Short mmCIF file of C-alpha atoms in Angstrom, two decimals:
data_model
loop_
_atom_site.label_atom_id
_atom_site.label_comp_id
_atom_site.label_asym_id
_atom_site.label_seq_id
_atom_site.Cartn_x
_atom_site.Cartn_y
_atom_site.Cartn_z
CA MET A 298 -9.28 4.20 2.86
CA ALA A 299 -5.98 4.65 4.76
CA ASP A 300 -3.12 2.22 4.35
CA TYR A 301 0.66 2.64 4.86
CA ASN A 302 -0.27 6.04 6.40
CA VAL A 303 -1.92 7.10 3.09
CA VAL A 304 -5.35 7.98 2.33
CA ARG A 305 -6.32 6.66 -1.06
CA ARG A 306 -9.50 7.77 -2.88
CA ARG A 307 -10.63 7.50 -6.34
CA ILE A 308 -9.31 10.96 -7.23
CA GLU A 309 -6.46 11.58 -4.84
CA ALA A 310 -3.99 10.03 -2.44
CA PHE A 311 -2.13 11.71 0.39
CA ARG A 312 -0.21 11.23 3.65
CA SER A 313 -2.90 11.08 6.43
CA ASP A 314 -0.95 12.86 9.04
CA GLU A 315 1.68 15.11 7.38
CA ILE A 316 1.57 18.67 6.22
CA VAL A 317 3.82 21.13 4.46
CA LEU A 318 3.86 24.73 5.74
CA ASP A 319 5.30 28.13 4.67
CA PRO A 320 7.47 29.26 7.73
CA LYS A 321 5.68 32.67 7.47
CA ASP A 322 2.44 30.95 8.75
CA LEU A 323 4.03 28.72 11.41
CA ARG A 324 3.07 30.89 14.33
CA GLN A 325 -0.54 31.21 13.32
CA VAL A 326 -0.79 27.48 12.45
CA ARG A 327 0.88 26.28 15.65
CA GLN A 328 -1.41 28.45 17.91
CA ARG A 329 -4.51 26.89 16.28
CA LEU A 330 -3.10 23.36 16.49
CA ASP A 331 -2.06 23.85 20.15
CA ALA A 332 -5.69 24.95 20.98
CA LEU A 333 -6.78 21.54 19.40
CA ARG A 334 -3.94 19.58 21.27
CA ILE A 335 -2.51 18.52 17.90
CA THR A 336 1.15 18.10 18.08
CA MET A 337 3.63 19.06 15.26
CA THR A 338 6.84 17.09 14.90
CA PRO A 339 9.41 18.54 12.28
CA LEU A 340 10.36 15.96 9.54
CA ALA A 341 12.24 18.18 6.98
CA THR A 342 12.98 21.60 5.84
CA SER A 343 13.75 22.82 2.23
CA THR A 344 15.11 26.24 1.92
CA ARG A 345 14.97 26.05 -1.79
CA LEU A 346 11.21 25.21 -1.59
CA GLY A 347 10.79 27.75 1.27
CA LEU A 348 8.72 25.06 3.15
CA HIS A 349 8.72 22.94 6.21
CA ARG A 350 7.29 19.37 6.60
CA TYR A 351 5.67 18.12 9.84
CA ARG A 352 4.00 15.03 11.15
CA LEU A 353 0.82 15.65 13.22
CA GLY A 354 -0.03 13.82 16.37
CA GLY A 355 -3.51 13.62 17.87
CA LEU A 356 -5.20 14.56 14.64
CA ALA A 357 -8.27 12.49 14.76
CA THR A 358 -8.99 13.30 18.35
CA GLY A 359 -8.19 17.01 17.83
CA VAL A 360 -10.62 17.62 14.97
CA GLU A 361 -13.41 15.97 17.08
CA SER A 362 -13.68 19.21 19.13
CA LEU A 363 -14.34 21.31 15.95
CA ASP A 364 -17.75 22.64 14.82
CA PRO A 365 -20.10 19.71 14.14
CA GLY A 366 -21.11 21.58 10.94
CA LEU A 367 -17.55 21.45 9.59
CA VAL A 368 -18.00 18.00 7.77
CA ALA A 369 -21.07 19.41 5.86
CA ARG A 370 -19.18 22.56 4.87
CA VAL A 371 -16.10 20.53 3.67
CA ARG A 372 -18.33 18.23 1.54
CA ALA A 373 -20.18 21.20 0.18
CA ALA A 374 -16.88 23.00 -0.80
CA ALA A 375 -15.67 19.84 -2.42
CA ALA A 376 -18.90 18.86 -4.19
CA GLY A 377 -18.25 16.13 -6.76
CA THR A 378 -14.90 15.12 -5.42
CA TYR A 379 -16.08 12.46 -2.79
CA MET A 380 -17.35 9.29 -4.32
CA GLU A 381 -20.06 7.05 -2.59
CA GLY A 382 -18.75 5.85 0.74
CA GLU A 383 -15.88 8.41 0.93
CA THR A 384 -15.75 10.83 3.79
CA PRO A 385 -13.51 13.70 4.60
CA ALA A 386 -10.36 12.57 6.43
CA PRO A 387 -9.30 14.27 9.60
CA LEU A 388 -6.66 16.04 7.62
CA ASP A 389 -9.21 17.41 5.24
CA LEU A 390 -11.12 18.77 8.15
CA LEU A 391 -8.17 20.28 9.83
CA LEU A 392 -6.87 22.13 6.66
CA PHE A 393 -10.39 23.45 5.90
CA HIS A 394 -10.66 24.79 9.47
CA LEU A 395 -7.23 26.52 9.33
CA ARG A 396 -8.07 28.20 6.13
CA GLU A 397 -11.68 29.11 7.14
CA ALA A 398 -10.66 30.51 10.58
CA SER A 399 -7.80 32.53 9.21
CA ALA A 400 -9.93 33.98 6.34
CA ALA A 401 -12.65 34.96 8.82
CA GLY A 402 -10.22 36.81 11.19
CA HIS A 403 -7.85 38.28 8.67
CA ARG A 404 -9.91 39.55 5.69
CA GLY A 405 -9.61 36.47 3.49
CA TYR A 406 -5.95 35.68 4.22
CA GLN A 407 -5.33 31.84 4.29
CA PRO A 408 -2.15 30.25 5.50
CA VAL A 409 0.07 28.45 3.02
CA VAL A 410 -0.35 24.90 4.29
CA ALA A 411 -1.12 21.63 2.35
CA LYS A 412 -1.15 17.87 1.94
CA VAL A 413 1.91 15.71 1.28
CA ARG A 414 0.49 14.11 -1.90
CA VAL A 415 1.37 10.58 -3.30
CA TYR A 416 2.34 10.46 -6.94
CA GLU A 417 2.47 7.24 -8.93
CA ASN A 418 4.20 5.76 -11.99
CA ILE A 419 2.06 6.61 -14.96
CA GLU A 420 2.42 3.17 -16.45
CA GLY A 421 1.97 1.25 -13.21
CA SER A 422 -1.14 2.27 -11.71
CA PRO A 423 -4.82 2.24 -12.72
CA TYR A 424 -5.12 5.09 -10.18
CA SER A 425 -3.49 7.57 -12.36
CA GLY A 426 -2.81 5.57 -15.43
CA GLY A 427 -4.33 2.49 -16.66
CA SER A 428 -3.28 -0.54 -18.78
CA ALA A 429 -1.45 0.45 -21.87
CA GLY A 430 -0.15 -3.09 -22.35
CA ASP A 431 2.93 -4.96 -21.17
CA PRO A 432 6.36 -4.52 -22.76
CA GLN A 433 7.07 -6.98 -25.54
CA PRO A 434 10.45 -8.19 -26.81
CA ILE A 435 11.57 -7.12 -30.24
CA PRO A 436 14.84 -7.61 -32.27
CA ALA A 437 17.91 -5.72 -31.24
CA PHE A 438 18.62 -2.16 -32.61
CA GLU A 439 21.26 0.38 -32.26
CA LEU A 440 20.99 3.91 -30.88
CA ARG A 441 22.19 6.61 -33.16
CA PRO A 442 25.69 7.68 -32.15
CA PRO A 443 26.21 11.24 -30.91
CA SER A 444 27.42 13.80 -33.51
CA GLU A 445 31.14 14.75 -33.49
CA SER A 446 30.28 18.27 -32.35
CA THR A 447 32.31 19.49 -29.34
CA ARG A 448 29.66 21.98 -28.19
CA ARG A 449 28.04 21.49 -24.87
CA ARG A 450 25.29 18.84 -25.09
CA PRO A 451 21.86 19.26 -23.69
CA ARG A 452 21.52 17.70 -20.31
CA ILE A 453 18.11 16.00 -19.45
CA GLY A 454 17.10 14.81 -16.04
CA ILE A 455 15.08 11.51 -15.97
CA LEU A 456 12.87 11.56 -12.76
CA ASP A 457 11.78 8.00 -12.50
CA THR A 458 12.65 4.55 -11.22
CA PRO A 459 16.34 3.52 -10.75
CA LEU A 460 18.19 2.68 -14.03
CA HIS A 461 19.16 -0.68 -15.34
CA PRO A 462 22.71 -0.09 -16.61
CA HIS A 463 22.12 -1.27 -20.15
CA PRO A 464 25.31 -1.37 -22.27
CA GLN A 465 23.94 0.41 -25.17
CA LEU A 466 23.15 3.56 -22.96
CA ALA A 467 26.78 3.56 -21.56
CA GLY A 468 28.53 6.81 -21.71
CA ARG A 469 25.18 8.68 -22.20
CA TYR A 470 24.10 9.18 -18.61
CA LEU A 471 25.26 10.37 -15.33
CA LEU A 472 23.88 9.43 -11.80
CA GLY A 473 22.08 12.05 -10.00
CA THR A 474 22.24 10.22 -6.71
CA PRO A 475 24.29 7.17 -5.49
CA ASP A 476 21.32 4.94 -5.47
CA ALA A 477 20.28 5.64 -9.10
CA LEU A 478 21.32 2.40 -10.47
CA LEU A 479 18.88 -0.62 -10.16
CA PRO A 480 20.30 -3.23 -7.86
CA GLU A 481 20.41 -6.93 -8.70
CA GLN A 482 17.22 -8.70 -8.37
CA GLU A 483 16.36 -12.40 -8.19
CA GLN A 484 13.21 -11.72 -10.02
CA GLN A 485 13.09 -9.01 -12.83
CA VAL A 486 9.83 -7.14 -12.83
CA SER A 487 8.54 -5.22 -15.65
CA PHE A 488 8.34 -1.77 -14.01
CA SER A 489 11.98 -1.97 -13.07
CA GLY A 490 12.76 -1.26 -16.67
CA HIS A 491 10.79 2.09 -16.86
CA ALA A 492 13.42 4.73 -16.40
CA LEU A 493 15.69 2.68 -18.86
CA PHE A 494 12.94 2.61 -21.47
CA VAL A 495 12.08 6.37 -20.99
CA ALA A 496 15.75 7.41 -21.27
CA SER A 497 16.22 5.30 -24.38
CA VAL A 498 13.12 6.69 -26.13
CA ALA A 499 14.42 10.14 -25.50
CA ALA A 500 17.90 9.08 -26.63
CA ARG A 501 16.62 7.82 -29.95
CA GLN A 502 15.19 11.34 -30.52
CA ALA A 503 18.30 13.12 -29.01
CA PRO A 504 21.47 11.19 -29.63
CA ASP A 505 23.43 14.27 -28.68
CA ALA A 506 21.80 14.56 -25.27
CA GLU A 507 23.36 13.59 -21.95
CA PHE A 508 20.97 12.09 -19.23
CA VAL A 509 20.94 12.43 -15.48
CA ILE A 510 19.04 9.71 -13.53
CA TYR A 511 17.12 10.61 -10.45
CA PRO A 512 15.37 7.70 -8.82
CA VAL A 513 12.36 9.34 -7.31
CA LEU A 514 9.87 6.43 -7.53
CA ASP A 515 9.98 3.63 -4.79
CA ALA A 516 11.04 0.40 -6.49
CA LYS A 517 8.38 -1.63 -4.54
CA THR A 518 5.31 0.55 -4.63
CA LEU A 519 6.12 2.75 -7.61
CA THR A 520 5.08 5.69 -5.81
CA THR A 521 6.64 8.89 -4.50
CA GLY A 522 5.56 11.75 -2.28
CA SER A 523 5.09 15.29 -3.57
CA TRP A 524 7.85 16.35 -1.08
CA GLU A 525 10.39 13.83 -2.44
CA LEU A 526 9.61 14.73 -6.04
CA ALA A 527 9.72 18.59 -5.32
CA THR A 528 12.91 18.41 -3.29
CA THR A 529 14.56 16.31 -6.08
CA MET A 530 13.40 18.80 -8.68
CA VAL A 531 14.93 21.73 -6.82
CA GLY A 532 17.94 19.68 -6.03
CA THR A 533 18.68 19.39 -9.82
CA LEU A 534 19.60 23.09 -9.69
CA ASP A 535 23.09 21.96 -8.82
CA ASP A 536 23.41 19.76 -11.87
CA ASP A 537 23.11 22.19 -14.82
CA LEU A 538 19.98 20.59 -16.48
CA ASP A 539 18.32 21.84 -19.55
CA MET A 540 15.23 19.83 -19.20
CA MET A 541 13.50 17.34 -16.95
CA ILE A 542 11.33 14.37 -18.18
CA ILE A 543 8.72 13.41 -15.54
CA ALA A 544 6.82 10.30 -16.32
CA LEU A 545 4.68 10.25 -13.08
CA GLY A 546 1.92 12.18 -11.57
CA GLY A 547 -1.24 12.36 -9.48
CA ALA A 548 -4.57 14.13 -9.22
CA THR A 549 -6.07 16.38 -6.60
CA ALA A 550 -9.62 16.28 -5.45
CA ASP A 551 -10.05 19.99 -6.10
CA GLY A 552 -8.30 19.97 -9.48
CA ARG A 553 -5.88 22.56 -8.21
CA GLU A 554 -1.99 22.41 -8.56
CA PRO A 555 -0.38 20.98 -5.29
CA LEU A 556 1.40 23.55 -3.29
CA VAL A 557 4.75 21.69 -3.05
CA LEU A 558 4.80 20.91 -6.79
CA ALA A 559 3.97 24.42 -7.72
CA ARG A 560 6.75 25.78 -5.66
CA ALA A 561 9.25 23.30 -7.23
CA CYS A 562 8.10 24.12 -10.84
CA GLU A 563 8.40 27.83 -10.04
CA ARG A 564 11.82 27.58 -8.54
CA THR A 565 13.23 25.63 -11.46
CA SER A 566 11.79 27.96 -14.19
CA GLY A 567 15.15 27.90 -16.09
CA ILE A 568 14.74 24.24 -16.66
CA VAL A 569 12.19 22.95 -19.33
CA LYS A 570 9.89 20.44 -17.85
CA VAL A 571 8.12 17.75 -19.93
CA ALA A 572 5.71 15.48 -18.24
CA ALA A 573 3.21 12.62 -19.22
CA LEU A 574 -0.41 13.68 -19.53
CA GLY A 575 -1.53 10.43 -17.92
CA ASN A 576 -3.03 7.13 -19.16
CA ASN A 577 -6.60 7.93 -18.08
CA GLY A 578 -8.13 8.04 -21.48
CA GLN A 579 -11.29 6.12 -21.94
CA ASN A 580 -11.55 5.30 -25.76
CA ARG A 581 -12.92 1.74 -25.26
CA ALA A 582 -13.85 1.40 -28.90
CA ALA A 583 -10.20 1.63 -29.94
CA ALA A 584 -8.73 -0.42 -27.17
CA PRO A 585 -7.51 -4.02 -27.27
CA GLU A 586 -9.76 -6.54 -25.62
CA GLY A 587 -9.10 -6.91 -21.85
CA THR A 588 -7.67 -3.48 -21.35
CA GLN A 589 -7.77 -2.31 -17.80
CA PHE A 590 -9.01 1.32 -17.95
CA SER A 591 -8.12 3.94 -15.36
CA GLU A 592 -10.67 4.77 -12.62
CA LEU A 593 -9.86 8.49 -13.16
CA PRO A 594 -12.15 10.29 -15.57
CA PRO A 595 -10.23 11.55 -18.68
CA ASN A 596 -10.90 15.28 -17.82
CA THR A 597 -9.01 14.94 -14.59
CA PRO A 598 -5.85 17.04 -14.49
CA ILE A 599 -2.77 15.07 -13.66
CA TRP A 600 0.14 16.94 -11.98
CA PRO A 601 2.73 18.04 -12.92
CA ALA A 602 1.67 17.71 -16.49
CA ALA A 603 -1.14 20.19 -15.97
CA SER A 604 0.98 22.82 -14.50
CA SER A 605 1.24 26.09 -16.55
CA THR A 606 5.06 25.70 -16.14
CA VAL A 607 5.25 22.17 -17.72
CA ILE A 608 4.86 20.92 -21.21
CA ALA A 609 2.12 18.20 -21.10
CA VAL A 610 2.40 15.55 -23.52
CA GLY A 611 -0.35 13.15 -24.71
CA ALA A 612 0.13 10.01 -26.82
CA ARG A 613 -0.95 9.59 -30.40
CA ASN A 614 -2.20 6.29 -32.08
CA GLU A 615 -0.06 4.51 -34.47
CA ALA A 616 -1.80 6.15 -37.40
CA GLY A 617 -0.97 9.48 -35.97
CA ASP A 618 -4.40 10.86 -36.58
CA ALA A 619 -5.86 10.73 -33.15
CA ALA A 620 -5.22 10.28 -29.45
CA ALA A 621 -4.12 6.73 -28.35
CA TYR A 622 -6.91 4.96 -26.66
CA PHE A 623 -5.38 5.42 -23.21
CA SER A 624 -4.51 9.14 -23.64
CA PRO A 625 -7.07 11.88 -22.90
CA THR A 626 -8.11 13.91 -26.03
CA LEU A 627 -7.36 17.61 -26.35
CA GLU A 628 -11.07 18.30 -25.72
CA GLU A 629 -10.90 16.22 -22.43
CA ALA A 630 -7.53 17.65 -21.32
CA PRO A 631 -7.19 21.20 -22.75
CA TRP A 632 -3.99 21.71 -20.68
CA THR A 633 -2.27 19.36 -23.30
CA ASP A 634 0.66 21.25 -24.94
CA CYS A 635 1.63 18.66 -27.54
CA THR A 636 1.26 15.04 -28.56
CA ALA A 637 3.75 12.60 -29.74
CA PRO A 638 3.91 8.87 -30.71
CA GLY A 639 3.16 6.74 -27.77
CA MET A 640 2.06 3.27 -28.94
CA HIS A 641 4.40 0.31 -29.37
CA LEU A 642 7.50 2.53 -29.18
CA PRO A 643 10.89 0.72 -29.36
CA GLY A 644 13.35 1.04 -26.52
CA LEU A 645 16.05 -0.59 -24.40
CA PHE A 646 14.77 -2.85 -21.67
CA LEU A 647 15.76 -5.47 -19.06
CA PRO A 648 17.42 -8.63 -20.48
CA GLY A 649 16.28 -12.16 -19.61
CA ARG A 650 12.85 -13.32 -18.17
CA VAL A 651 10.80 -10.45 -16.87
CA TRP A 652 7.62 -10.95 -14.94
CA MET A 653 4.86 -8.39 -15.62
CA ALA A 654 3.45 -6.56 -12.57
CA ASP A 655 0.37 -4.59 -11.71
CA LEU A 656 0.09 -2.08 -8.98
CA ASP A 657 -2.52 -2.87 -6.41
CA VAL A 658 -3.61 0.71 -5.67
CA VAL A 659 -5.62 -0.09 -2.54
CA ALA A 660 -2.73 -1.94 -0.82
CA GLY A 661 -0.16 0.32 -2.33
CA VAL A 662 2.04 -2.61 -3.45
CA VAL A 663 3.20 -3.97 -6.73
CA LYS A 664 1.97 -7.57 -7.34
CA VAL A 665 3.82 -9.80 -9.68
CA THR A 666 1.55 -11.58 -12.06
CA ASP A 667 1.81 -14.93 -13.90
CA ARG A 668 2.49 -13.00 -17.11
CA TRP A 669 6.11 -13.03 -18.35
CA ALA A 670 8.31 -12.71 -21.43
CA ASP A 671 12.02 -13.45 -22.27
CA PHE A 672 13.91 -10.55 -23.62
CA PRO A 673 17.19 -11.61 -25.38
CA ALA A 674 20.24 -9.87 -23.98
CA PRO A 675 21.07 -6.99 -23.85
CA GLY A 676 17.32 -6.22 -23.90
CA HIS A 677 14.99 -4.47 -26.21
CA ALA A 678 11.16 -4.01 -26.18
CA THR A 679 8.21 -2.04 -27.39
CA TRP A 680 5.99 -0.38 -24.80
CA SER A 681 3.06 2.07 -24.91
CA GLY A 682 2.07 4.97 -22.74
CA THR A 683 2.04 8.70 -22.30
CA SER A 684 5.38 8.29 -20.27
CA PHE A 685 7.04 7.35 -23.56
CA ALA A 686 5.34 9.99 -25.57
CA ALA A 687 6.70 12.49 -23.07
CA ALA A 688 10.17 11.02 -23.56
CA TYR A 689 9.87 11.21 -27.25
CA ALA A 690 8.73 14.68 -27.26
CA GLY A 691 11.34 15.86 -24.80
CA GLY A 692 14.15 14.19 -26.80
CA ALA A 693 12.98 15.73 -29.98
CA ILE A 694 12.79 19.19 -28.49
CA ALA A 695 16.30 18.87 -27.03
CA GLN A 696 17.85 17.61 -30.30
CA LYS A 697 16.08 20.27 -32.38
CA ALA A 698 17.46 23.07 -30.01
CA TYR A 699 21.00 21.46 -30.33
CA GLU A 700 20.75 21.35 -34.03
CA GLN A 701 19.63 24.90 -34.24
CA GLY A 702 22.35 26.10 -31.92
CA VAL A 703 19.87 27.62 -29.37
CA SER A 704 19.22 26.61 -25.71
CA VAL A 705 16.36 24.18 -24.91
CA ARG A 706 14.62 26.86 -23.00
CA GLU A 707 14.78 29.16 -25.94
CA LEU A 708 13.24 26.62 -28.37
CA ALA A 709 10.51 25.60 -25.85
CA ASP A 710 9.60 29.24 -25.41
CA GLU A 711 9.31 29.76 -29.10
CA LEU A 712 7.21 26.53 -29.63
CA PHE A 713 4.87 26.88 -26.74
CA TRP A 714 4.67 30.30 -25.16
CA GLU A 715 5.78 33.23 -27.42
CA ASP A 716 2.87 33.34 -29.85
CA PRO A 717 -0.40 31.92 -28.31
CA ASP A 718 -2.21 32.40 -31.49
CA ARG A 719 0.14 30.66 -33.87
CA ALA A 720 -1.17 27.66 -35.82
CA PRO A 721 0.06 24.14 -34.70
CA THR A 722 3.50 23.41 -35.61
CA THR A 723 4.85 20.17 -36.90
CA PHE A 724 8.40 18.95 -37.33
CA ASP A 725 10.03 15.73 -37.93
CA SER A 726 13.06 15.11 -35.74
CA ALA A 727 13.00 11.22 -35.83
CA ALA A 728 15.91 9.11 -36.56
CA PRO A 729 15.95 7.40 -39.97
CA ALA A 730 14.59 4.38 -38.14
CA GLY A 731 12.47 6.56 -36.02
CA ILE A 732 8.79 6.42 -35.61
CA ASP A 733 6.71 9.41 -36.50
CA ILE A 734 6.37 13.22 -35.91
CA VAL A 735 5.82 15.33 -32.83
CA ARG A 736 2.93 17.65 -33.30
CA PHE A 737 2.78 20.70 -31.19
CA MET A 738 -0.68 22.02 -30.37
CA LYS A 739 -1.91 25.39 -28.83
#
């Protein structure tokens, strides 16, 4: 179904009339589109990604002139990805045609052209997430103060919603963009506190870290495009980051890494990237009554977590002996790199009355519910989800590197990539009032 210029399916969501294209293939693609009377309007260029973004005009009419057997070939090539009632979109047909025609004429060569994907907040959407419960108020607590060391502190980018300027986080963060702070709102909605909660969970593990806030998620729909996410990622190259914590993601119908995101991950290789595995686990027996489960099967890779260049973090249950009910297991998601506590974690939150919200995936809008809670100022809460497990693990890694006097990159390489046959590693970097352990798994 298309809405707000977005095609939304059970597995994937993408802009219905936009493409990204490597300039090397511009001439070939333009010739084929001209033949179909499909226009290309430039929207943006990123030299750091090496990609152009275009809007297509006349797409639906243009693909009507293609081989009538194209639909059947697309469905056959994507077996299992279309659910009952779903059909290939005009953009699906066009991209398949471009690749098929090029491969036939150039000994298998396919142009580098792809969709502009839609990614969503891991907590906020049953499309890529599922219900892991609403935030709940708790008594106030203090963050551990930074050490007295004068060495350069690890710098962690938080790619998420705008940040509520909580007084307890003051002095620990910088703004990556002018609009990185949450504007005043007449009605406070739960998801508006997401970036703050993520940053504070990381700060509880990494009191010596400095955070940089990048508001990539739209405050009303809790979505972002792969282009916006990717250009923000490569834009951080100006900000001397050691790590990014990315608590958002999306799936692809073919299970492959999206082009734009793959480029961004490759071109920020010096920055450690930690991402949430996704709340699409399906352990119904362990879930509270009334849990809303994700429509995504638990063995669906969520990007960027599934990327080979990213540390994918799943959530453990409170006992620490199994995956949380909303987190895919290691058997379901073998791209998991580590697990961390992810249930009822304490963090900083919005003060005052906060209305809980759900994301209506079909409409692409956040709907405020009749559920609410009062959070005494300055705002503290518990919340559950793989977003917060990722924040916990990212903070623990950064703090451990700082304490050892090595770079975050060096420690991450040692833990995850240098010895693939090494047994699982466990270390406890929690604060005295912390939660549990981070368990690294190969």
